[in-house]
mmCIF file of C-alpha atoms and ligand atoms in Angstrom:
data_model
loop_
_atom_site.group_PDB
_atom_site.id
_atom_site.type_symbol
_atom_site.label_atom_id
_atom_site.label_comp_id
_atom_site.label_asym_id
_atom_site.label_seq_id
_atom_site.Cartn_x
_atom_site.Cartn_y
_atom_site.Cartn_z
ATOM 1 C CA UNK A 5 23.869 11.439 13.739
ATOM 2 C CA UNK A 6 23.653 7.945 12.243
ATOM 3 C CA UNK A 7 21.825 7.603 8.929
ATOM 4 C CA UNK A 8 18.067 7.748 9.315
ATOM 5 C CA UNK A 9 16.180 5.910 6.604
ATOM 6 C CA UNK A 10 12.711 6.869 5.459
ATOM 7 C CA UNK A 11 11.494 3.665 7.067
ATOM 8 C CA UNK A 12 12.726 0.812 9.227
ATOM 9 C CA UNK A 13 11.129 -2.585 9.763
ATOM 10 C CA UNK A 14 9.612 -3.469 13.109
ATOM 11 C CA UNK A 15 10.472 -6.904 14.441
ATOM 12 C CA UNK A 16 8.847 -9.017 17.151
ATOM 13 C CA UNK A 17 10.997 -10.200 20.084
ATOM 14 C CA UNK A 18 13.502 -12.688 18.644
ATOM 15 C CA UNK A 19 12.513 -15.453 21.105
ATOM 16 C CA UNK A 20 8.910 -15.125 20.044
ATOM 17 C CA UNK A 21 9.741 -15.616 16.378
ATOM 18 C CA UNK A 22 12.064 -18.525 17.198
ATOM 19 C CA UNK A 23 9.274 -20.158 19.171
ATOM 20 C CA UNK A 24 6.857 -19.615 16.292
ATOM 21 C CA UNK A 25 9.151 -21.191 13.694
ATOM 22 C CA UNK A 26 10.456 -23.990 15.937
ATOM 23 C CA UNK A 27 7.358 -26.044 15.042
ATOM 24 C CA UNK A 28 8.593 -26.068 11.468
ATOM 25 C CA UNK A 29 11.547 -28.177 12.584
ATOM 26 C CA UNK A 30 9.079 -30.728 13.908
ATOM 27 C CA UNK A 31 6.777 -31.144 10.931
ATOM 28 C CA UNK A 32 9.295 -30.167 8.182
ATOM 29 C CA UNK A 33 6.537 -28.469 6.153
ATOM 30 C CA UNK A 34 8.019 -25.167 4.981
ATOM 31 C CA UNK A 35 5.682 -23.869 2.280
ATOM 32 C CA UNK A 36 2.682 -24.859 0.099
ATOM 33 C CA UNK A 37 -0.151 -23.681 2.317
ATOM 34 C CA UNK A 38 1.058 -25.150 5.611
ATOM 35 C CA UNK A 39 -0.206 -24.723 9.143
ATOM 36 C CA UNK A 40 1.211 -21.214 9.708
ATOM 37 C CA UNK A 41 -0.253 -20.077 6.398
ATOM 38 C CA UNK A 42 -3.655 -21.340 7.507
ATOM 39 C CA UNK A 43 -3.342 -19.721 10.933
ATOM 40 C CA UNK A 44 -2.373 -16.388 9.428
ATOM 41 C CA UNK A 45 -5.321 -16.453 7.024
ATOM 42 C CA UNK A 46 -7.674 -17.031 9.942
ATOM 43 C CA UNK A 47 -6.037 -14.337 12.093
ATOM 44 C CA UNK A 48 -6.143 -11.779 9.269
ATOM 45 C CA UNK A 49 -9.746 -12.578 8.389
ATOM 46 C CA UNK A 50 -10.590 -11.785 11.962
ATOM 47 C CA UNK A 51 -8.469 -8.624 12.157
ATOM 48 C CA UNK A 52 -9.685 -7.237 8.824
ATOM 49 C CA UNK A 53 -13.232 -8.456 9.416
ATOM 50 C CA UNK A 54 -13.487 -10.031 5.951
ATOM 51 C CA UNK A 55 -15.067 -13.243 4.663
ATOM 52 C CA UNK A 56 -12.429 -14.007 2.047
ATOM 53 C CA UNK A 57 -8.669 -13.630 2.012
ATOM 54 C CA UNK A 58 -5.877 -15.265 0.002
ATOM 55 C CA UNK A 59 -2.221 -14.873 0.969
ATOM 56 C CA UNK A 60 0.618 -14.318 -1.487
ATOM 57 C CA UNK A 61 4.394 -14.211 -1.413
ATOM 58 C CA UNK A 62 4.304 -10.464 -2.060
ATOM 59 C CA UNK A 63 1.820 -7.681 -2.705
ATOM 60 C CA UNK A 64 2.715 -7.253 -6.340
ATOM 61 C CA UNK A 65 1.920 -10.865 -7.255
ATOM 62 C CA UNK A 66 -1.257 -10.586 -5.203
ATOM 63 C CA UNK A 67 -2.443 -7.691 -7.394
ATOM 64 C CA UNK A 68 -1.222 -9.177 -10.647
ATOM 65 C CA UNK A 69 -2.887 -12.513 -9.889
ATOM 66 C CA UNK A 70 -6.113 -10.859 -8.743
ATOM 67 C CA UNK A 71 -6.385 -8.900 -12.000
ATOM 68 C CA UNK A 72 -5.793 -12.115 -13.915
ATOM 69 C CA UNK A 73 -8.405 -13.999 -11.876
ATOM 70 C CA UNK A 74 -11.069 -11.420 -12.723
ATOM 71 C CA UNK A 75 -10.661 -12.052 -16.485
ATOM 72 C CA UNK A 76 -10.599 -8.355 -17.307
ATOM 73 C CA UNK A 77 -10.110 -7.061 -20.842
ATOM 74 C CA UNK A 78 -9.291 -3.762 -22.565
ATOM 75 C CA UNK A 79 -8.804 -0.629 -20.493
ATOM 76 C CA UNK A 80 -8.395 -0.112 -16.755
ATOM 77 C CA UNK A 81 -8.793 3.318 -15.193
ATOM 78 C CA UNK A 82 -6.129 3.941 -12.567
ATOM 79 C CA UNK A 83 -3.932 6.592 -10.946
ATOM 80 C CA UNK A 84 -0.370 7.470 -11.983
ATOM 81 C CA UNK A 85 0.431 8.695 -8.451
ATOM 82 C CA UNK A 86 1.497 5.353 -7.031
ATOM 83 C CA UNK A 87 4.313 2.845 -6.811
ATOM 84 C CA UNK A 88 5.222 1.318 -10.205
ATOM 85 C CA UNK A 89 3.762 -2.016 -9.057
ATOM 86 C CA UNK A 90 0.143 -0.865 -9.533
ATOM 87 C CA UNK A 91 0.598 0.040 -13.194
ATOM 88 C CA UNK A 92 2.972 -2.863 -13.884
ATOM 89 C CA UNK A 93 0.320 -5.315 -12.627
ATOM 90 C CA UNK A 94 -2.150 -3.949 -15.196
ATOM 91 C CA UNK A 95 0.299 -3.975 -18.097
ATOM 92 C CA UNK A 96 1.694 -7.417 -17.266
ATOM 93 C CA UNK A 97 -1.900 -8.681 -17.697
ATOM 94 C CA UNK A 98 -1.903 -7.229 -21.257
ATOM 95 C CA UNK A 99 -4.389 -4.558 -20.258
ATOM 96 C CA UNK A 100 -4.143 -0.845 -21.013
ATOM 97 C CA UNK A 101 -3.912 1.562 -18.083
ATOM 98 C CA UNK A 102 -5.883 4.777 -18.561
ATOM 99 C CA UNK A 103 -4.570 7.409 -16.176
ATOM 100 C CA UNK A 104 -6.965 9.572 -14.195
ATOM 101 C CA UNK A 105 -5.749 12.656 -12.339
ATOM 102 C CA UNK A 106 -5.725 12.889 -8.542
ATOM 103 C CA UNK A 107 -7.317 15.152 -5.962
ATOM 104 C CA UNK A 108 -5.081 17.910 -4.637
ATOM 105 C CA UNK A 109 -6.617 17.418 -1.144
ATOM 106 C CA UNK A 110 -5.470 13.857 -0.479
ATOM 107 C CA UNK A 111 -3.744 12.629 -3.684
ATOM 108 C CA UNK A 112 -6.324 9.877 -4.323
ATOM 109 C CA UNK A 113 -8.044 9.392 -7.698
ATOM 110 C CA UNK A 114 -10.306 12.305 -8.682
ATOM 111 C CA UNK A 115 -13.731 10.712 -8.969
ATOM 112 C CA UNK A 116 -15.039 13.704 -10.934
ATOM 113 C CA UNK A 117 -12.658 12.880 -13.753
ATOM 114 C CA UNK A 118 -13.306 9.135 -14.022
ATOM 115 C CA UNK A 119 -16.453 9.159 -16.179
ATOM 116 C CA UNK A 120 -14.795 11.156 -18.980
ATOM 117 C CA UNK A 121 -12.216 8.382 -19.330
ATOM 118 C CA UNK A 122 -14.696 5.500 -19.611
ATOM 119 C CA UNK A 123 -15.011 3.941 -23.087
ATOM 120 C CA UNK A 124 -16.696 0.758 -24.315
ATOM 121 C CA UNK A 125 -13.399 -1.022 -23.597
ATOM 122 C CA UNK A 126 -13.233 -0.082 -19.900
ATOM 123 C CA UNK A 127 -13.685 -3.057 -17.555
ATOM 124 C CA UNK A 128 -12.349 -1.946 -14.173
ATOM 125 C CA UNK A 129 -11.108 0.847 -11.929
ATOM 126 C CA UNK A 130 -7.912 0.352 -9.902
ATOM 127 C CA UNK A 131 -7.653 3.203 -7.366
ATOM 128 C CA UNK A 132 -4.946 3.444 -4.687
ATOM 129 C CA UNK A 133 -5.442 4.445 -1.038
ATOM 130 C CA UNK A 134 -2.221 6.383 -1.383
ATOM 131 C CA UNK A 135 -0.352 7.120 1.908
ATOM 132 C CA UNK A 136 -3.306 5.433 3.616
ATOM 133 C CA UNK A 137 -5.699 8.155 2.424
ATOM 134 C CA UNK A 138 -8.937 6.359 1.683
ATOM 135 C CA UNK A 139 -10.364 6.996 -1.800
ATOM 136 C CA UNK A 140 -13.827 8.457 -2.297
ATOM 137 C CA UNK A 141 -15.169 4.920 -2.370
ATOM 138 C CA UNK A 142 -18.870 5.717 -2.412
ATOM 139 C CA UNK A 143 -18.516 7.792 -5.593
ATOM 140 C CA UNK A 144 -16.305 5.104 -7.124
ATOM 141 C CA UNK A 145 -18.925 2.423 -6.356
ATOM 142 C CA UNK A 146 -21.650 4.532 -7.948
ATOM 143 C CA UNK A 147 -19.672 4.973 -11.161
ATOM 144 C CA UNK A 148 -18.708 1.286 -11.221
ATOM 145 C CA UNK A 149 -22.321 0.240 -10.818
ATOM 146 C CA UNK A 150 -23.547 2.603 -13.520
ATOM 147 C CA UNK A 151 -21.060 1.255 -16.091
ATOM 148 C CA UNK A 152 -20.723 -2.347 -14.877
ATOM 149 C CA UNK A 153 -17.062 -2.064 -13.867
ATOM 150 C CA UNK A 154 -15.054 -3.982 -11.276
ATOM 151 C CA UNK A 155 -13.303 -2.021 -8.518
ATOM 152 C CA UNK A 156 -9.963 -3.293 -7.240
ATOM 153 C CA UNK A 157 -8.224 -1.239 -4.565
ATOM 154 C CA UNK A 158 -4.481 -1.115 -4.192
ATOM 155 C CA UNK A 159 -4.626 -0.960 -0.388
ATOM 156 C CA UNK A 160 -0.876 -1.525 0.081
ATOM 157 C CA UNK A 161 -0.714 1.572 2.335
ATOM 158 C CA UNK A 162 -3.972 1.094 4.197
ATOM 159 C CA UNK A 163 -3.613 -2.043 6.312
ATOM 160 C CA UNK A 164 -5.742 -1.879 9.447
ATOM 161 C CA UNK A 165 -7.569 1.291 8.469
ATOM 162 C CA UNK A 166 -11.277 1.805 8.957
ATOM 163 C CA UNK A 167 -13.672 4.333 7.488
ATOM 164 C CA UNK A 168 -17.029 4.923 9.170
ATOM 165 C CA UNK A 169 -16.099 1.886 11.297
ATOM 166 C CA UNK A 170 -15.856 -0.394 8.248
ATOM 167 C CA UNK A 171 -12.482 -2.027 7.706
ATOM 168 C CA UNK A 172 -11.390 -0.802 4.286
ATOM 169 C CA UNK A 173 -10.622 -4.408 3.249
ATOM 170 C CA UNK A 174 -14.386 -4.664 2.705
ATOM 171 C CA UNK A 175 -14.900 -1.921 0.117
ATOM 172 C CA UNK A 176 -14.951 -2.543 -3.640
ATOM 173 C CA UNK A 177 -14.884 -5.971 -5.289
ATOM 174 C CA UNK A 178 -11.402 -6.713 -3.944
ATOM 175 C CA UNK A 179 -8.366 -5.138 -2.271
ATOM 176 C CA UNK A 180 -4.672 -5.906 -2.368
ATOM 177 C CA UNK A 181 -2.425 -5.523 0.679
ATOM 178 C CA UNK A 182 1.356 -5.530 0.757
ATOM 179 C CA UNK A 183 3.135 -7.101 3.710
ATOM 180 C CA UNK A 184 6.567 -5.966 2.557
ATOM 181 C CA UNK A 185 9.186 -5.315 5.257
ATOM 182 C CA UNK A 186 8.694 -1.547 4.849
ATOM 183 C CA UNK A 187 4.947 -1.584 5.431
ATOM 184 C CA UNK A 188 2.973 -1.033 8.662
ATOM 185 C CA UNK A 189 2.324 -4.776 8.973
ATOM 186 C CA UNK A 190 4.799 -7.161 7.366
ATOM 187 C CA UNK A 191 5.636 -10.795 6.744
ATOM 188 C CA UNK A 192 9.193 -9.928 5.492
ATOM 189 C CA UNK A 193 7.879 -10.127 1.923
ATOM 190 C CA UNK A 194 4.216 -10.890 1.532
ATOM 191 C CA UNK A 195 0.784 -9.776 0.511
ATOM 192 C CA UNK A 196 -2.879 -10.661 0.379
ATOM 193 C CA UNK A 197 -6.077 -10.167 -1.525
ATOM 194 C CA UNK A 198 -9.435 -9.694 0.200
ATOM 195 C CA UNK A 199 -12.591 -10.049 -1.894
ATOM 196 C CA UNK A 200 -16.360 -10.144 -1.912
ATOM 197 C CA UNK A 201 -17.034 -13.047 -4.309
ATOM 198 C CA UNK A 202 -16.216 -16.377 -2.677
ATOM 199 C CA UNK A 203 -15.931 -18.013 -6.121
ATOM 200 C CA UNK A 204 -12.573 -16.266 -6.547
ATOM 201 C CA UNK A 205 -11.010 -18.351 -3.792
ATOM 202 C CA UNK A 206 -10.317 -21.537 -5.740
ATOM 203 C CA UNK A 207 -9.246 -19.496 -8.754
ATOM 204 C CA UNK A 208 -6.724 -17.441 -6.795
ATOM 205 C CA UNK A 209 -5.401 -20.535 -5.030
ATOM 206 C CA UNK A 210 -4.944 -22.259 -8.370
ATOM 207 C CA UNK A 211 -3.287 -19.252 -10.005
ATOM 208 C CA UNK A 212 -0.803 -18.846 -7.158
ATOM 209 C CA UNK A 213 0.212 -22.499 -7.421
ATOM 210 C CA UNK A 214 1.020 -23.086 -11.120
ATOM 211 C CA UNK A 215 -2.631 -23.605 -12.066
ATOM 212 C CA UNK A 216 -2.668 -26.979 -10.346
ATOM 213 C CA UNK A 217 -6.149 -28.243 -9.369
ATOM 214 C CA UNK A 218 -5.074 -31.541 -7.886
ATOM 215 C CA UNK A 219 -2.518 -34.277 -8.469
ATOM 216 C CA UNK A 220 -3.945 -35.240 -11.849
ATOM 217 C CA UNK A 221 -5.070 -31.944 -13.296
ATOM 218 C CA UNK A 222 -3.414 -28.669 -14.267
ATOM 219 C CA UNK A 223 -6.234 -26.583 -15.698
ATOM 220 C CA UNK A 224 -4.704 -23.099 -15.875
ATOM 221 C CA UNK A 225 -1.367 -21.483 -16.719
ATOM 222 C CA UNK A 226 -0.644 -20.150 -13.236
ATOM 223 C CA UNK A 227 2.482 -18.700 -11.644
ATOM 224 C CA UNK A 228 4.023 -19.238 -8.238
ATOM 225 C CA UNK A 229 2.824 -16.789 -5.622
ATOM 226 C CA UNK A 230 2.721 -18.867 -2.453
ATOM 227 C CA UNK A 231 3.546 -17.413 0.959
ATOM 228 C CA UNK A 232 5.936 -19.688 2.862
ATOM 229 C CA UNK A 233 5.762 -20.758 6.500
ATOM 230 C CA UNK A 234 8.567 -18.456 7.704
ATOM 231 C CA UNK A 235 6.761 -15.466 6.237
ATOM 232 C CA UNK A 236 3.450 -16.551 7.763
ATOM 233 C CA UNK A 237 5.156 -17.047 11.158
ATOM 234 C CA UNK A 238 6.530 -13.498 11.013
ATOM 235 C CA UNK A 239 3.010 -12.293 10.227
ATOM 236 C CA UNK A 240 1.519 -14.176 13.187
ATOM 237 C CA UNK A 241 4.062 -12.526 15.513
ATOM 238 C CA UNK A 242 3.746 -9.028 14.060
ATOM 239 C CA UNK A 243 -0.041 -9.093 14.118
ATOM 240 C CA UNK A 244 0.093 -9.352 17.939
ATOM 241 C CA UNK A 245 1.809 -5.938 18.039
ATOM 242 C CA UNK A 246 -0.086 -4.113 15.321
ATOM 243 C CA UNK A 247 -2.003 -1.688 17.540
ATOM 244 C CA UNK A 248 1.189 -0.790 19.394
ATOM 245 C CA UNK A 249 2.957 -0.277 16.057
ATOM 246 C CA UNK A 250 0.248 2.129 14.887
ATOM 247 C CA UNK A 251 0.229 3.941 18.241
ATOM 248 C CA UNK A 252 3.996 4.576 18.036
ATOM 249 C CA UNK A 253 3.744 5.858 14.471
ATOM 250 C CA UNK A 254 0.959 8.164 15.574
ATOM 251 C CA UNK A 255 3.366 9.885 18.008
ATOM 252 C CA UNK A 256 5.822 10.648 15.206
ATOM 253 C CA UNK A 257 3.000 11.754 12.938
ATOM 254 C CA UNK A 258 1.863 14.346 15.465
ATOM 255 C CA UNK A 259 5.402 15.459 16.291
ATOM 256 C CA UNK A 260 5.776 16.439 12.631
ATOM 257 C CA UNK A 261 2.273 17.876 12.465
ATOM 258 C CA UNK A 262 2.842 20.159 15.454
ATOM 259 C CA UNK A 263 6.047 21.578 13.994
ATOM 260 C CA UNK A 264 5.047 21.896 10.341
ATOM 261 C CA UNK A 265 1.371 22.655 10.645
ATOM 262 C CA UNK A 266 1.314 26.401 10.259
ATOM 263 C CA UNK A 267 4.449 26.995 8.215
ATOM 264 C CA UNK A 268 3.953 29.225 5.185
ATOM 265 C CA UNK A 269 4.301 27.457 1.855
ATOM 266 C CA UNK A 270 4.185 23.947 3.312
ATOM 267 C CA UNK A 271 1.175 21.662 3.120
ATOM 268 C CA UNK A 272 0.984 18.601 5.328
ATOM 269 C CA UNK A 273 -1.285 15.612 5.384
ATOM 270 C CA UNK A 274 -4.798 16.301 6.705
ATOM 271 C CA UNK A 275 -6.396 13.322 8.374
ATOM 272 C CA UNK A 276 -9.949 12.402 7.453
ATOM 273 C CA UNK A 277 -11.944 12.459 10.728
ATOM 274 C CA UNK A 278 -13.996 9.462 9.510
ATOM 275 C CA UNK A 279 -10.871 7.311 9.145
ATOM 276 C CA UNK A 280 -8.993 5.307 11.764
ATOM 277 C CA UNK A 281 -5.538 5.918 10.327
ATOM 278 C CA UNK A 282 -2.450 3.683 10.361
ATOM 279 C CA UNK A 283 -0.057 6.672 10.072
ATOM 280 C CA UNK A 284 1.934 4.884 7.389
ATOM 281 C CA UNK A 285 3.526 7.911 5.689
ATOM 282 C CA UNK A 286 4.256 11.553 6.321
ATOM 283 C CA UNK A 287 4.194 13.351 2.974
ATOM 284 C CA UNK A 288 4.932 17.078 2.903
ATOM 285 C CA UNK A 289 4.079 19.276 -0.075
ATOM 286 C CA UNK A 290 6.631 22.071 -0.529
ATOM 287 C CA UNK A 291 4.476 24.499 -2.488
ATOM 288 C CA UNK A 292 5.662 28.069 -2.103
ATOM 289 C CA UNK A 293 8.163 27.413 0.661
ATOM 290 C CA UNK A 294 11.428 29.392 0.468
ATOM 291 C CA UNK A 295 13.312 26.161 -0.255
ATOM 292 C CA UNK A 296 12.012 23.824 -2.908
ATOM 293 C CA UNK A 297 11.487 20.095 -2.490
ATOM 294 C CA UNK A 298 14.777 19.066 -4.087
ATOM 295 C CA UNK A 299 16.800 21.431 -1.901
ATOM 296 C CA UNK A 300 15.142 20.141 1.259
ATOM 297 C CA UNK A 301 15.835 16.586 0.076
ATOM 298 C CA UNK A 302 19.545 17.385 -0.441
ATOM 299 C CA UNK A 303 19.915 19.250 2.865
ATOM 300 C CA UNK A 304 18.375 16.374 4.790
ATOM 301 C CA UNK A 305 20.596 13.931 2.938
ATOM 302 C CA UNK A 306 23.732 15.924 3.834
ATOM 303 C CA UNK A 307 22.799 15.428 7.478
ATOM 304 C CA UNK A 308 22.194 11.709 7.115
ATOM 305 C CA UNK A 309 18.403 11.830 6.783
ATOM 306 C CA UNK A 310 17.052 9.908 3.822
ATOM 307 C CA UNK A 311 13.643 11.207 2.808
ATOM 308 C CA UNK A 312 11.908 9.954 -0.344
ATOM 309 C CA UNK A 313 10.425 11.684 -3.379
ATOM 310 C CA UNK A 314 7.395 9.433 -3.255
ATOM 311 C CA UNK A 315 5.838 9.214 -5.867
ATOM 312 C CA UNK A 316 8.164 10.559 -8.445
ATOM 313 C CA UNK A 317 8.303 9.913 -11.352
ATOM 314 C CA UNK A 318 4.631 9.282 -12.022
ATOM 315 C CA UNK A 319 3.876 5.922 -13.581
ATOM 316 C CA UNK A 320 2.491 7.642 -16.707
ATOM 317 C CA UNK A 321 5.913 9.221 -17.072
ATOM 318 C CA UNK A 322 7.834 6.010 -16.675
ATOM 319 C CA UNK A 323 10.172 4.866 -19.479
ATOM 320 C CA UNK A 324 9.288 1.196 -19.128
ATOM 321 C CA UNK A 325 5.980 1.281 -21.001
ATOM 322 C CA UNK A 326 7.207 2.908 -24.188
ATOM 323 C CA UNK A 327 4.394 5.450 -24.102
ATOM 324 C CA UNK A 328 3.210 8.244 -21.897
ATOM 325 C CA UNK A 329 -0.372 8.121 -20.755
ATOM 326 C CA UNK A 330 -3.040 10.763 -20.371
ATOM 327 C CA UNK A 331 -1.962 14.149 -19.003
ATOM 328 C CA UNK A 332 -2.504 14.435 -15.266
ATOM 329 C CA UNK A 333 -1.443 17.971 -14.297
ATOM 330 C CA UNK A 334 -2.288 17.754 -10.599
ATOM 331 C CA UNK A 335 -0.436 14.464 -10.172
ATOM 332 C CA UNK A 336 2.516 15.994 -12.032
ATOM 333 C CA UNK A 337 2.536 19.026 -9.753
ATOM 334 C CA UNK A 338 2.313 16.913 -6.605
ATOM 335 C CA UNK A 339 5.051 14.528 -7.790
ATOM 336 C CA UNK A 340 7.359 17.509 -8.267
ATOM 337 C CA UNK A 341 6.681 19.080 -4.871
ATOM 338 C CA UNK A 342 6.210 16.229 -2.437
ATOM 339 C CA UNK A 343 8.641 14.648 -0.009
ATOM 340 C CA UNK A 344 7.986 11.792 2.425
ATOM 341 C CA UNK A 345 9.708 12.231 5.771
ATOM 342 C CA UNK A 346 11.019 9.277 7.806
ATOM 343 C CA UNK A 347 8.312 7.611 9.867
ATOM 344 C CA UNK A 348 8.466 4.255 11.647
ATOM 345 C CA UNK A 349 7.562 2.881 15.054
ATOM 346 C CA UNK A 350 11.058 3.076 16.564
ATOM 347 C CA UNK A 351 11.912 6.551 15.280
ATOM 348 C CA UNK A 352 12.360 8.787 18.300
ATOM 349 C CA UNK A 353 10.361 12.009 18.517
ATOM 350 C CA UNK A 354 13.728 13.762 19.142
ATOM 351 C CA UNK A 355 14.922 12.793 15.687
ATOM 352 C CA UNK A 356 11.610 13.873 14.168
ATOM 353 C CA UNK A 357 12.128 17.248 15.860
ATOM 354 C CA UNK A 358 15.702 17.477 14.517
ATOM 355 C CA UNK A 359 14.358 16.762 11.020
ATOM 356 C CA UNK A 360 11.915 19.647 11.452
ATOM 357 C CA UNK A 361 14.796 21.889 12.632
ATOM 358 C CA UNK A 362 16.703 21.158 9.423
ATOM 359 C CA UNK A 363 13.648 21.906 7.290
ATOM 360 C CA UNK A 364 12.811 25.131 9.150
ATOM 361 C CA UNK A 365 16.319 26.607 9.553
HETATM 362 C C1 PLP B 429 4.507 -1.803 -1.668
HETATM 363 C C2 PLP B 429 3.511 -1.501 -2.727
HETATM 364 C C3 PLP B 429 3.122 -2.452 -3.690
HETATM 365 C C4 PLP B 429 3.829 -3.768 -3.894
HETATM 366 O O1 PLP B 429 3.898 -4.572 -2.801
HETATM 367 P P1 PLP B 429 5.097 -5.607 -2.591
HETATM 368 O O2 PLP B 429 4.657 -6.377 -1.403
HETATM 369 O O3 PLP B 429 6.353 -4.810 -2.350
HETATM 370 O O4 PLP B 429 5.196 -6.454 -3.808
HETATM 371 C C5 PLP B 429 2.094 -2.127 -4.555
HETATM 372 N N1 PLP B 429 1.492 -0.917 -4.529
HETATM 373 C C6 PLP B 429 1.860 0.033 -3.654
HETATM 374 C C7 PLP B 429 1.141 1.343 -3.667
HETATM 375 C C8 PLP B 429 2.898 -0.208 -2.745
HETATM 376 O O5 PLP B 429 3.301 0.756 -1.915
#
């Protein structure tokens, strides 16, 4: 068997991409908010059903810039069960992450533990729709309102998802999406921020372009987070296939579900019936199974299947920050027992079945 990676990028037909970028040879405008950038913003606004969106060169800079644009101070309540980017974005803004434990049911932030962590320095909550599992957003909104906090979702895993028929890009004060090559929808590298307050638009645009207001005025110390025209063109092509992409992932998702559903000692992802899912990940919790997570990981690897110990280590256990955050026992337990199996649109159900054979034999 050839090596199977945990994920593989989907690409549009080559001719379609070539046609999309061929215009760039005519107008020679390759970046700095060009025509493709504008078209993609419009197309995404429509798809996500949002009033405000700003594109970025990647998801991480989108989040980092968004946090900066909101002028937050002090402490930010967040989850350690995420990709390092979420916590890095907080720390790189000179803010202190305060780690809240997660729910065993779906690995999202435990809303019953948030209030205990709020101090007079808290200014925001940064939850993550981890694996595309939508956070308990109504509870989070209630807490945020009571204490006057901003809510910024890391929605990197949740592109295209809806809850109660609302596109999740519309919940909270703002959401960040990643359009990295490994995500359900991609622009090679890329990302976006969607937000409620229209006033943020000019601020985000300034911050992603060196703080430049116009030719004569640089009012802010901004970075460079602009999405270029080749990225935007890839996005325009991929967006035409998004429903098909999700449909194909769904097949793999249910192939795994059917095989692993009732196995003793294994817990698989339960879908929330109120959510239209994007089937972005297939995490499996090896709890009391006869083989532990690390053994399954090694056995799959021996046979050319690369699964991932997502998310391990936790970000409050990460060497980079020089300190370990609050204790989060459930997140710690999950990080030590979870394994994400390969899932992508072009993975064949046969391979998914073979992966299950390896796990079960
Ligand atoms: C991918 C990802 C990011 C970062 O996005 P990039 O586009 O790779 O910069 C942030 N948070 C989470 C949870 C992610 O999975």
